[in-house]
Amino acid sequence: MSETLEAQVPAPVETKGGVVAYLNIEGALRAAEFYQKAFGATVAAQVPPDEKGRSLHVHLYVNGSSVMLSDFYPEHGFSPVKAAAFSLMLPVDDIQFWFKRAVDAGCEVVQPVQKMFWGDFYAEVRDPFGVSWSMDQPDR
C-alpha cells in the first residue's frame, strides 16, 4: 500500500450487525451526508476524498448497524451501475418518525406507511442515489 493511501486509511472502528451492506454509490460522501439527515446516520470513519471528490470508503452507523459506502472507480474496473433488486430494511419502533424524516430529507415515497397483511406497519422510500429503504414496525 502506498504511503499516501496508508495515511488516508481511518483507524479501525467496530463493525455492527450480522450482515453489513456495502453500497457503491456515485457520490459516497454526499450520500453519507444525506443519510445523516434522512436516517440519523453517524460517520464512524471515512477515507478523505481523492482529487475527483471520490471516497474509497465511508463507514456509517445507521439504526444500530454498520452501512459502508464507496464511490465507483472505473479506472480500476469498477464502473457505475444503477442500484437495483434490493432494499435496506430498517426495523424501527416509530415508523412515522423514520418515514417523515426520510421524506423531509428528500427521499421519494415508494410505499407510504401501511398496516400490512402480516400484521406490521411497513413503508418504503428511495433515496436520491437510487437505493431503496424499507421500514418495518411490529404492531405491539
Short mmCIF file of C-alpha atoms in Angstrom, two decimals:
data_model
loop_
_atom_site.label_atom_id
_atom_site.label_comp_id
_atom_site.label_asym_id
_atom_site.label_seq_id
_atom_site.Cartn_x
_atom_site.Cartn_y
_atom_site.Cartn_z
CA MET A 1 0.00 0.00 0.00
CA SER A 2 1.39 3.42 -0.86
CA GLU A 3 2.30 5.80 1.95
CA THR A 4 -0.27 8.30 0.66
CA LEU A 5 -3.09 5.75 0.81
CA GLU A 6 -1.92 4.42 4.19
CA ALA A 7 -2.11 7.94 5.62
CA GLN A 8 -5.77 8.17 4.49
CA VAL A 9 -6.96 4.85 5.91
CA PRO A 10 -9.03 5.53 9.04
CA ALA A 11 -8.34 3.77 12.31
CA PRO A 12 -10.38 0.60 12.75
CA VAL A 13 -13.87 1.06 14.17
CA GLU A 14 -16.39 -1.51 15.36
CA THR A 15 -18.46 -3.13 12.63
CA LYS A 16 -22.03 -3.52 13.87
CA GLY A 17 -24.51 -6.07 12.57
CA GLY A 18 -24.53 -9.67 11.40
CA VAL A 19 -24.67 -8.73 7.71
CA VAL A 20 -23.27 -5.39 6.61
CA ALA A 21 -24.46 -3.60 3.50
CA TYR A 22 -21.61 -2.19 1.39
CA LEU A 23 -23.03 0.20 -1.20
CA ASN A 24 -21.17 1.52 -4.20
CA ILE A 25 -22.69 4.89 -4.92
CA GLU A 26 -21.81 7.73 -7.23
CA GLY A 27 -21.11 10.39 -4.59
CA ALA A 28 -20.37 8.37 -1.44
CA LEU A 29 -19.54 11.44 0.65
CA ARG A 30 -22.72 13.22 -0.47
CA ALA A 31 -24.68 10.05 0.30
CA ALA A 32 -23.14 9.91 3.78
CA GLU A 33 -24.28 13.49 4.43
CA PHE A 34 -27.75 12.68 3.12
CA TYR A 35 -28.04 9.52 5.24
CA GLN A 36 -27.24 11.57 8.33
CA LYS A 37 -30.28 13.76 7.61
CA ALA A 38 -32.61 11.07 6.29
CA PHE A 39 -31.81 8.13 8.59
CA GLY A 40 -29.92 9.58 11.55
CA ALA A 41 -26.63 8.02 10.41
CA THR A 42 -23.37 8.83 12.11
CA VAL A 43 -19.98 8.63 10.41
CA ALA A 44 -17.74 6.11 12.14
CA ALA A 45 -14.84 6.53 9.69
CA GLN A 46 -14.12 7.72 6.19
CA VAL A 47 -11.28 7.97 3.72
CA PRO A 48 -10.82 11.58 2.59
CA PRO A 49 -11.83 12.39 -0.99
CA ASP A 50 -9.38 11.97 -3.85
CA GLU A 51 -8.68 14.68 -6.43
CA LYS A 52 -12.00 13.80 -8.15
CA GLY A 53 -14.02 14.09 -4.91
CA ARG A 54 -14.50 10.32 -4.55
CA SER A 55 -14.08 8.33 -1.36
CA LEU A 56 -12.71 4.81 -1.27
CA HIS A 57 -14.55 4.04 1.97
CA VAL A 58 -17.15 5.54 4.31
CA HIS A 59 -18.33 3.61 7.37
CA LEU A 60 -21.68 4.71 8.82
CA TYR A 61 -23.79 3.58 11.72
CA VAL A 62 -27.49 3.52 10.86
CA ASN A 63 -30.11 2.29 13.32
CA GLY A 64 -27.57 0.26 15.30
CA SER A 65 -25.86 -1.37 12.28
CA SER A 66 -22.95 -0.59 10.01
CA VAL A 67 -23.54 0.56 6.43
CA MET A 68 -20.49 1.11 4.26
CA LEU A 69 -20.14 3.20 1.11
CA SER A 70 -17.63 3.66 -1.68
CA ASP A 71 -17.61 5.58 -4.92
CA PHE A 72 -17.16 3.76 -8.22
CA TYR A 73 -13.65 3.62 -9.67
CA PRO A 74 -13.94 2.84 -13.42
CA GLU A 75 -10.18 3.17 -13.89
CA HIS A 76 -9.82 0.13 -11.60
CA GLY A 77 -12.51 -1.92 -13.37
CA PHE A 78 -15.48 -0.88 -11.24
CA SER A 79 -17.81 1.15 -13.43
CA PRO A 80 -21.03 2.74 -12.15
CA VAL A 81 -24.15 0.57 -12.04
CA LYS A 82 -27.65 1.56 -11.02
CA ALA A 83 -28.91 0.33 -7.64
CA ALA A 84 -31.48 -2.39 -8.30
CA ALA A 85 -33.14 -5.52 -6.94
CA PHE A 86 -32.52 -4.88 -3.24
CA SER A 87 -33.61 -2.68 -0.38
CA LEU A 88 -32.15 -1.93 3.01
CA MET A 89 -34.64 -2.79 5.75
CA LEU A 90 -34.86 -0.73 8.92
CA PRO A 91 -36.65 -2.40 11.83
CA VAL A 92 -37.94 0.59 13.80
CA ASP A 93 -40.04 1.44 16.86
CA ASP A 94 -41.56 4.66 15.45
CA ILE A 95 -42.17 4.21 11.72
CA GLN A 96 -43.99 7.53 11.35
CA PHE A 97 -40.91 9.38 12.65
CA TRP A 98 -38.45 7.45 10.45
CA PHE A 99 -40.66 7.78 7.36
CA LYS A 100 -41.26 11.52 7.80
CA ARG A 101 -37.57 12.25 8.43
CA ALA A 102 -36.58 10.35 5.28
CA VAL A 103 -39.21 12.05 3.12
CA ASP A 104 -38.45 15.50 4.56
CA ALA A 105 -34.75 14.95 3.75
CA GLY A 106 -35.61 14.23 0.11
CA CYS A 107 -36.45 10.55 -0.25
CA GLU A 108 -39.11 9.58 -2.78
CA VAL A 109 -42.13 7.74 -1.39
CA VAL A 110 -42.39 4.26 -2.89
CA GLN A 111 -44.99 3.00 -0.41
CA PRO A 112 -46.48 5.09 2.38
CA VAL A 113 -46.82 3.67 5.89
CA GLN A 114 -49.49 0.97 5.88
CA LYS A 115 -50.62 -1.88 8.09
CA MET A 116 -49.62 -4.99 6.17
CA PHE A 117 -51.21 -8.43 5.88
CA TRP A 118 -48.51 -9.89 8.14
CA GLY A 119 -49.57 -7.51 10.91
CA ASP A 120 -46.69 -4.99 10.92
CA PHE A 121 -46.60 -1.38 9.74
CA TYR A 122 -44.41 -1.04 6.64
CA ALA A 123 -43.19 1.71 4.32
CA GLU A 124 -40.60 2.15 1.59
CA VAL A 125 -38.67 5.12 0.21
CA ARG A 126 -36.00 5.60 -2.45
CA ASP A 127 -33.10 7.95 -1.76
CA PRO A 128 -31.63 10.35 -4.36
CA PHE A 129 -28.84 7.82 -5.03
CA GLY A 130 -31.32 5.17 -6.15
CA VAL A 131 -31.20 2.99 -3.02
CA SER A 132 -34.50 1.65 -1.66
CA TRP A 133 -35.02 1.69 2.10
CA SER A 134 -37.89 -0.18 3.71
CA MET A 135 -39.09 0.31 7.26
CA ASP A 136 -40.95 -2.18 9.40
CA GLN A 137 -42.59 -1.66 12.81
CA PRO A 138 -44.25 -4.55 14.59
CA ASP A 139 -47.80 -3.83 15.77
CA ARG A 140 -47.43 -4.50 19.50
#
